[in-house]
């Protein structure tokens, strides 16, 4: 297998799959900028455990038609997100597992993606595996991260906290025919 096909920044997916290649590595969370944006502002990503990933290429022979190119990606990370209840950091483990089928051209990928349940991508000469790993980790983040039980009790709204507001429709009721005129 050519050296270029083993570079995760410029992966030749077809050659990688044909050779049944396997790669693994780690990425510092501070280097995954889109993922870092999701972290709690107090999180120090430089001190966090890096995201671990692995990729495996597969060349599947099918009875009718050309062989299929597949890339299987697994990624794991642990980061501090913002709890949507208490706004404090909440540790969250993210675990992504996805398999991609590669086909020639964007049009073929879009058509096949609409027809089957496989994740289909257009085959490119070079794939940046780091971006794909980051995409998959982002897709696995929760929509609303929160603690099972927040570490600090949440403040309760007290009856004294807010003065009672006047009913906005009271003025309209006074304008109604037959309403008593103040007196």
Coordinates of N, CA and C in Angstrom, one line a residue:
X1 N 0.9 -1.2 0.0 CA 0.0 0.0 0.0 C 0.9 1.2 0.0
X2 N 0.6 2.2 -0.8 CA 1.4 3.4 -0.9 C 1.3 4.2 0.4
X3 N 2.4 4.9 0.7 CA 2.5 5.7 2.0 C 1.3 6.7 2.1
X4 N 1.0 7.3 0.9 CA -0.1 8.3 0.9 C -1.4 7.7 1.4
X5 N -1.7 6.5 1.1 CA -3.0 5.9 1.5 C -3.0 5.7 3.0
X6 N -1.9 5.7 3.7 CA -1.9 5.5 5.1 C -1.9 6.8 5.9
X7 N -1.8 8.0 5.2 CA -1.8 9.3 5.9 C -3.3 9.6 6.2
X8 N -3.6 9.7 7.5 CA -5.0 10.0 7.9 C -5.5 11.4 7.4
X9 N -4.5 12.2 7.1 CA -4.9 13.6 6.6 C -5.2 13.6 5.1
X10 N -4.7 12.5 4.5 CA -4.9 12.4 3.0 C -5.1 11.0 2.6
X11 N -6.1 10.4 3.2 CA -6.3 8.9 3.0 C -6.9 8.6 1.6
X12 N -6.2 7.7 0.9 CA -6.7 7.2 -0.4 C -7.6 6.0 0.0
X13 N -8.9 6.3 0.1 CA -9.9 5.3 0.6 C -9.9 4.1 -0.3
X14 N -9.8 4.2 -1.6 CA -9.9 3.0 -2.4 C -8.7 2.1 -2.2
X15 N -7.5 2.6 -2.1 CA -6.3 1.8 -1.9 C -6.4 1.2 -0.5
X16 N -6.8 2.0 0.5 CA -6.9 1.6 1.9 C -7.9 0.4 2.0
X17 N -9.0 0.5 1.3 CA -10.0 -0.6 1.3 C -9.5 -1.8 0.6
X18 N -8.9 -1.6 -0.5 CA -8.4 -2.8 -1.3 C -7.3 -3.6 -0.5
X19 N -6.6 -2.9 0.3 CA -5.5 -3.5 1.1 C -6.0 -3.9 2.5
X20 N -7.3 -3.7 2.7 CA -7.9 -4.0 4.1 C -7.1 -3.4 5.2
X21 N -6.8 -2.1 4.9 CA -6.0 -1.3 5.8 C -6.6 -1.0 7.1
X22 N -5.8 -0.8 8.1 CA -6.3 -0.5 9.5 C -5.4 0.7 10.0
X23 N -6.0 1.7 10.5 CA -5.3 2.8 11.2 C -6.0 3.1 12.5
X24 N -5.2 3.6 13.4 CA -5.7 4.1 14.7 C -4.9 5.2 15.2
X25 N -5.4 6.0 16.0 CA -4.7 7.1 16.5 C -5.4 7.9 17.6
X26 N -4.9 9.0 18.0 CA -5.5 9.9 18.9 C -5.4 11.3 18.4
X27 N -6.4 12.1 18.7 CA -6.4 13.5 18.3 C -6.7 14.3 19.6
X28 N -5.9 15.3 19.8 CA -6.1 16.2 21.0 C -7.4 17.0 20.8
X29 N -8.2 17.0 21.8 CA -9.5 17.7 21.7 C -9.3 19.2 21.4
X30 N -8.3 19.8 21.8 CA -8.0 21.2 21.5 C -7.8 21.4 20.0
X31 N -7.4 20.3 19.3 CA -7.2 20.4 17.8 C -8.5 20.2 17.0
X32 N -9.5 19.7 17.7 CA -10.8 19.5 17.0 C -11.7 20.7 17.3
X33 N -11.5 21.8 16.5 CA -12.1 23.1 16.8 C -13.6 23.1 17.0
X34 N -14.3 22.4 16.1 CA -15.8 22.4 16.1 C -16.3 21.7 17.4
X35 N -15.6 20.6 17.8 CA -15.9 19.9 19.0 C -15.6 20.7 20.2
X36 N -14.5 21.4 20.1 CA -14.0 22.2 21.3 C -15.0 23.4 21.5
X37 N -15.7 23.8 20.5 CA -16.8 24.9 20.7 C -17.9 24.4 21.5
X38 N -18.1 23.1 21.6 CA -19.3 22.5 22.3 C -18.9 22.3 23.8
X39 N -17.6 22.4 24.1 CA -17.2 22.1 25.5 C -17.6 23.3 26.4
X40 N -17.6 23.0 27.7 CA -17.9 24.0 28.7 C -16.8 25.0 28.7
X41 N -17.1 26.3 28.8 CA -16.0 27.4 28.8 C -14.9 27.2 29.8
X42 N -15.2 26.5 30.9 CA -14.2 26.3 32.0 C -13.4 25.0 31.7
X43 N -13.8 24.2 30.7 CA -13.0 23.0 30.4 C -11.7 23.4 29.8
X44 N -10.6 22.8 30.3 CA -9.3 23.0 29.8 C -9.0 21.8 28.9
X45 N -9.2 21.9 27.6 CA -9.1 20.8 26.6 C -7.7 20.3 26.5
X46 N -6.7 21.2 26.8 CA -5.3 20.7 26.7 C -5.0 19.6 27.7
X47 N -5.8 19.6 28.8 CA -5.5 18.6 29.9 C -6.5 17.4 29.7
X48 N -7.4 17.5 28.8 CA -8.3 16.4 28.6 C -7.7 15.2 27.9
X49 N -8.2 14.0 28.1 CA -7.8 12.8 27.3 C -8.1 13.0 25.9
X50 N -7.2 12.7 25.0 CA -7.4 12.9 23.5 C -8.5 12.0 23.0
X51 N -9.1 12.3 21.9 CA -10.1 11.5 21.2 C -9.4 10.3 20.6
X52 N -9.8 9.1 20.8 CA -9.2 7.9 20.2 C -10.1 7.5 19.0
X53 N -9.4 7.1 17.9 CA -10.2 6.7 16.8 C -9.5 5.5 16.1
X54 N -10.2 4.8 15.3 CA -9.7 3.7 14.5 C -10.5 3.6 13.2
X55 N -9.9 3.2 12.1 CA -10.5 3.1 10.8 C -10.1 1.8 10.2
X56 N -11.0 1.2 9.5 CA -10.7 -0.1 8.8 C -11.3 0.0 7.4
X57 N -10.5 -0.3 6.4 CA -11.0 -0.3 5.0 C -11.5 -1.7 4.6
X58 N -12.5 -1.8 3.8 CA -13.0 -3.1 3.3 C -13.3 -3.0 1.9
X59 N -13.0 -4.0 1.1 CA -13.3 -4.1 -0.3 C -14.3 -5.3 -0.4
X60 N -15.6 -5.0 -0.5 CA -16.6 -6.1 -0.6 C -16.9 -6.5 -2.0
X61 N -16.7 -7.8 -2.2 CA -17.0 -8.3 -3.6 C -18.5 -8.6 -3.6
X62 N -19.2 -8.2 -4.6 CA -20.6 -8.5 -4.8 C -20.8 -9.3 -6.0
X63 N -21.9 -10.2 -6.0 CA -22.1 -11.1 -7.2 C -22.4 -10.3 -8.5
X64 N -23.2 -9.2 -8.3 CA -23.5 -8.4 -9.5 C -23.0 -7.0 -9.4
X65 N -22.0 -6.7 -10.3 CA -21.4 -5.4 -10.2 C -20.0 -5.3 -9.6
X66 N -19.5 -4.2 -9.6 CA -18.1 -4.0 -9.1 C -18.0 -4.1 -7.6
X67 N -16.9 -4.4 -7.1 CA -16.7 -4.5 -5.7 C -17.0 -3.1 -5.0
X68 N -17.4 -3.2 -3.8 CA -17.8 -2.0 -3.0 C -16.7 -1.6 -2.1
X69 N -16.5 -0.3 -2.0 CA -15.5 0.3 -1.1 C -16.1 0.7 0.2
X70 N -15.7 0.2 1.3 CA -16.2 0.6 2.6 C -15.2 1.1 3.6
X71 N -15.5 2.0 4.4 CA -14.7 2.5 5.5 C -15.4 2.5 6.8
X72 N -14.9 1.7 7.8 CA -15.5 1.6 9.1 C -14.8 2.5 10.1
X73 N -15.5 3.4 10.7 CA -14.8 4.4 11.6 C -15.4 4.2 13.0
X74 N -14.5 4.2 14.0 CA -14.9 4.2 15.4 C -14.2 5.3 16.1
X75 N -14.8 6.1 17.0 CA -14.2 7.1 17.7 C -14.8 7.3 19.1
X76 N -13.9 7.6 20.0 CA -14.3 7.8 21.4 C -13.7 9.1 22.0
X77 N -14.5 9.8 22.7 CA -13.9 11.0 23.4 C -14.7 11.2 24.7
X78 N -14.1 11.9 25.6 CA -14.8 12.3 26.8 C -14.5 13.8 27.0
X79 N -15.6 14.6 27.1 CA -15.4 16.0 27.2 C -16.4 16.6 28.2
X80 N -16.1 17.8 28.6 CA -17.0 18.5 29.5 C -17.9 19.4 28.7
X81 N -19.2 19.1 28.8 CA -20.2 19.9 28.1 C -20.9 20.8 29.1
X82 N -21.8 21.7 28.7 CA -22.5 22.6 29.5 C -23.9 21.9 29.9
X83 N -24.1 21.6 31.2 CA -25.4 21.1 31.6 C -26.4 22.1 31.4
X84 N -27.5 21.8 30.7 CA -28.5 22.7 30.4 C -29.5 23.0 31.5
X85 N -29.3 22.3 32.6 CA -30.1 22.6 33.8 C -29.4 23.6 34.7
X86 N -28.1 23.3 35.1 CA -27.4 24.1 36.1 C -26.3 24.9 35.5
X87 N -26.0 24.7 34.2 CA -25.0 25.4 33.5 C -23.5 25.1 34.0
X88 N -23.4 24.1 34.8 CA -22.1 23.6 35.2 C -21.5 22.6 34.2
X89 N -20.2 22.3 34.3 CA -19.7 21.2 33.4 C -20.3 19.9 33.8
X90 N -20.5 19.1 32.7 CA -21.0 17.7 32.9 C -20.1 16.9 32.0
X91 N -19.5 15.8 32.6 CA -18.6 14.9 31.8 C -19.5 14.1 30.9
X92 N -19.1 14.0 29.7 CA -19.9 13.2 28.7 C -19.0 12.3 27.9
X93 N -19.3 11.0 27.8 CA -18.6 10.1 27.0 C -19.3 10.0 25.6
X94 N -18.5 10.2 24.6 CA -19.1 10.1 23.2 C -18.4 8.9 22.5
X95 N -19.3 8.1 21.9 CA -18.8 6.9 21.3 C -19.5 6.8 19.9
X96 N -18.7 6.9 18.9 CA -19.3 6.9 17.5 C -18.8 5.6 16.7
X97 N -19.7 5.0 16.1 CA -19.4 3.8 15.2 C -20.2 4.1 13.9
X98 N -19.5 4.1 12.8 CA -20.2 4.4 11.5 C -19.5 3.7 10.4
X99 N -20.2 3.1 9.5 CA -19.6 2.5 8.3 C -20.1 3.3 7.1
X100 N -19.2 3.6 6.1 CA -19.5 4.4 5.0 C -19.2 3.6 3.7
X101 N -20.1 3.7 2.8 CA -19.9 3.0 1.5 C -19.5 4.2 0.5
X102 N -18.4 4.0 -0.2 CA -18.0 5.0 -1.2 C -18.3 4.6 -2.6
X103 N -18.8 5.6 -3.4 CA -19.1 5.4 -4.8 C -18.5 6.5 -5.6
X104 N -18.4 6.3 -6.9 CA -17.9 7.3 -7.8 C -18.9 8.4 -8.0
X105 N -18.5 9.6 -7.7 CA -19.3 10.8 -8.0 C -20.3 11.2 -7.0
X106 N -20.6 12.5 -6.9 CA -21.6 13.1 -6.0 C -23.0 12.6 -6.3
X107 N -23.3 12.6 -7.6 CA -24.6 12.3 -8.1 C -25.0 10.9 -7.7
X108 N -24.0 10.0 -8.0 CA -24.3 8.5 -7.6 C -24.4 8.4 -6.1
X109 N -23.6 9.1 -5.3 CA -23.7 9.0 -3.9 C -25.1 9.5 -3.4
X110 N -25.6 10.6 -3.9 CA -26.8 11.2 -3.5 C -28.0 10.3 -3.9
X111 N -27.9 9.7 -5.1 CA -29.0 8.8 -5.5 C -29.0 7.5 -4.7
X112 N -27.9 6.9 -4.5 CA -27.8 5.7 -3.7 C -28.2 5.9 -2.2
X113 N -27.7 7.1 -1.7 CA -28.0 7.4 -0.3 C -29.5 7.5 -0.1
X114 N -30.3 8.0 -1.1 CA -31.7 8.1 -1.0 C -32.4 6.8 -1.1
X115 N -31.8 5.8 -1.8 CA -32.4 4.5 -2.0 C -32.1 3.5 -0.9
X116 N -31.1 3.6 -0.2 CA -30.7 2.6 0.7 C -30.4 3.2 2.1
X117 N -30.3 2.3 3.1 CA -30.0 2.8 4.5 C -28.5 2.9 4.7
X118 N -27.7 2.6 3.8 CA -26.2 2.7 4.0 C -25.9 4.2 4.0
X119 N -24.8 4.6 4.7 CA -24.2 5.9 4.6 C -23.3 5.9 3.4
X120 N -23.7 6.7 2.4 CA -22.9 6.7 1.2 C -22.2 8.0 1.0
X121 N -21.0 8.0 0.6 CA -20.2 9.2 0.3 C -19.5 9.0 -1.1
X122 N -19.3 10.2 -1.7 CA -18.6 10.2 -2.9 C -17.1 9.9 -2.7
X123 N -16.5 9.0 -3.5 CA -15.1 8.7 -3.4 C -14.3 9.8 -3.9
X124 N -13.4 10.2 -3.0 CA -12.4 11.3 -3.4 C -11.0 10.7 -3.4
X125 N -10.1 11.5 -4.0 CA -8.8 11.0 -4.1 C -8.1 11.0 -2.7
X126 N -8.4 12.0 -1.9 CA -7.9 12.1 -0.6 C -9.0 12.5 0.4
X127 N -9.0 11.8 1.5 CA -10.0 12.0 2.6 C -9.3 12.4 3.8
X128 N -9.7 13.5 4.5 CA -9.1 13.9 5.8 C -9.9 13.1 6.8
X129 N -9.3 12.1 7.3 CA -10.0 11.2 8.3 C -10.2 12.0 9.6
X130 N -9.4 13.0 9.9 CA -9.6 13.8 11.2 C -10.9 14.5 11.1
X131 N -11.2 15.1 10.0 CA -12.5 15.8 9.8 C -13.7 14.8 9.9
X132 N -13.6 13.6 9.4 CA -14.6 12.6 9.4 C -14.8 12.2 10.9
X133 N -13.7 11.9 11.6 CA -13.8 11.5 13.0 C -14.5 12.6 13.8
X134 N -14.1 13.9 13.6 CA -14.8 15.0 14.3 C -16.3 15.1 14.0
X135 N -16.6 14.9 12.7 CA -18.0 14.9 12.3 C -18.8 13.9 13.1
X136 N -18.3 12.7 13.1 CA -19.0 11.6 13.8 C -19.1 11.9 15.3
X137 N -18.1 12.4 15.9 CA -18.2 12.7 17.4 C -19.3 13.8 17.6
X138 N -19.3 14.8 16.7 CA -20.3 15.9 16.8 C -21.7 15.3 16.7
X139 N -21.9 14.4 15.8 CA -23.2 13.8 15.5 C -23.7 13.0 16.7
X140 N -22.8 12.5 17.5 CA -23.1 11.7 18.7 C -23.3 12.5 20.0
X141 N -23.1 13.8 19.9 CA -23.3 14.6 21.1 C -24.8 14.7 21.4
X142 N -25.2 14.8 22.7 CA -26.6 14.9 23.0 C -27.1 16.3 22.7
X143 N -28.4 16.4 22.3 CA -29.0 17.7 22.0 C -29.1 18.5 23.3
X144 N -29.4 17.9 24.4 CA -29.5 18.6 25.7 C -28.7 17.9 26.7
X145 N -27.4 18.2 26.9 CA -26.6 17.6 27.9 C -27.0 18.0 29.3
X146 N -27.1 17.1 30.2 CA -27.5 17.5 31.6 C -27.1 16.3 32.5
X147 N -26.8 16.7 33.7 CA -26.5 15.8 34.8 C -27.7 14.9 35.1
X148 N -27.4 13.7 35.5 CA -28.5 12.9 36.1 C -29.1 13.6 37.3
X149 N -28.2 14.1 38.1 CA -28.6 14.8 39.3 C -27.5 16.0 39.4
X150 N -28.0 17.2 39.2 CA -27.0 18.3 39.3 C -26.3 18.4 40.6
X151 N -25.0 18.8 40.6 CA -24.3 18.8 41.9 C -24.7 19.8 42.9
X152 N -25.3 20.9 42.4 CA -25.8 22.0 43.3 C -27.3 22.0 43.1
X153 N -28.0 22.2 44.2 CA -29.5 22.3 44.1 C -29.8 23.5 43.3
X154 N -30.8 23.3 42.4 CA -31.2 24.4 41.6 C -32.0 25.4 42.4
X155 N -31.8 26.7 42.1 CA -32.6 27.7 42.9 C -34.1 27.6 42.5
X156 N -34.9 27.7 43.5 CA -36.3 27.6 43.3 C -36.9 29.1 43.2
X157 N -37.8 29.3 42.3 CA -38.5 30.6 42.3 C -39.4 30.7 43.5
X158 N -39.2 31.8 44.2 CA -40.1 32.1 45.3 C -41.2 33.0 45.0
X159 N -42.3 33.0 45.7 CA -43.4 33.9 45.5 C -43.0 35.3 45.6
X160 N -42.1 35.6 46.5 CA -41.7 37.0 46.7 C -40.7 37.5 45.7
X161 N -40.2 36.6 44.9 CA -39.2 37.0 43.9 C -39.7 38.0 42.8
X162 N -40.9 37.8 42.4 CA -41.5 38.6 41.3 C -42.8 39.2 41.8
X163 N -43.0 40.5 41.6 CA -44.3 41.1 42.0 C -45.3 40.6 41.0
X164 N -46.6 40.5 41.5 CA -47.7 40.1 40.7 C -47.9 41.1 39.6
X165 N -48.0 40.7 38.4 CA -48.2 41.6 37.3 C -49.7 41.8 37.1
X166 N -50.0 43.0 36.7 CA -51.4 43.4 36.4 C -51.9 42.6 35.1
X167 N -53.1 42.2 35.1 CA -53.7 41.4 34.0 C -53.8 42.4 32.8
X168 N -53.1 42.1 31.7 CA -53.2 43.0 30.6 C -54.6 43.2 29.9
X169 N -55.4 42.2 30.2 CA -56.8 42.3 29.7 C -57.8 43.0 30.6
X170 N -57.3 43.4 31.8 CA -58.2 44.2 32.7 C -58.6 45.5 32.1
X171 N -57.7 46.2 31.4 CA -58.0 47.5 30.8 C -59.0 47.3 29.7
X172 N -58.9 46.2 28.9 CA -59.9 45.9 27.9 C -61.3 45.6 28.4
X173 N -61.3 45.0 29.5 CA -62.6 44.6 30.2 C -63.3 45.9 30.6
X174 N -62.6 46.9 31.0 CA -63.2 48.2 31.4 C -63.8 48.9 30.2
X175 N -63.4 48.6 29.0 CA -63.9 49.3 27.7 C -65.1 48.6 27.2
X176 N -65.4 47.5 27.7 CA -66.6 46.7 27.3 C -67.9 47.4 27.6
X177 N -68.9 47.4 26.6 CA -70.2 48.1 27.0 C -70.8 47.4 28.2
X178 N -71.3 48.2 29.0 CA -72.0 47.7 30.2 C -71.1 47.5 31.4
X179 N -69.8 47.8 31.2 CA -68.8 47.6 32.3 C -69.0 48.8 33.2
X180 N -68.9 48.6 34.5 CA -69.1 49.7 35.4 C -68.0 50.7 35.3
X181 N -68.4 51.9 35.3 CA -67.4 53.0 35.2 C -66.9 53.3 36.6
X182 N -65.6 53.3 36.8 CA -65.0 53.5 38.1 C -65.7 54.6 38.9
X183 N -66.1 54.3 40.1 CA -66.7 55.3 40.8 C -67.1 55.0 42.2

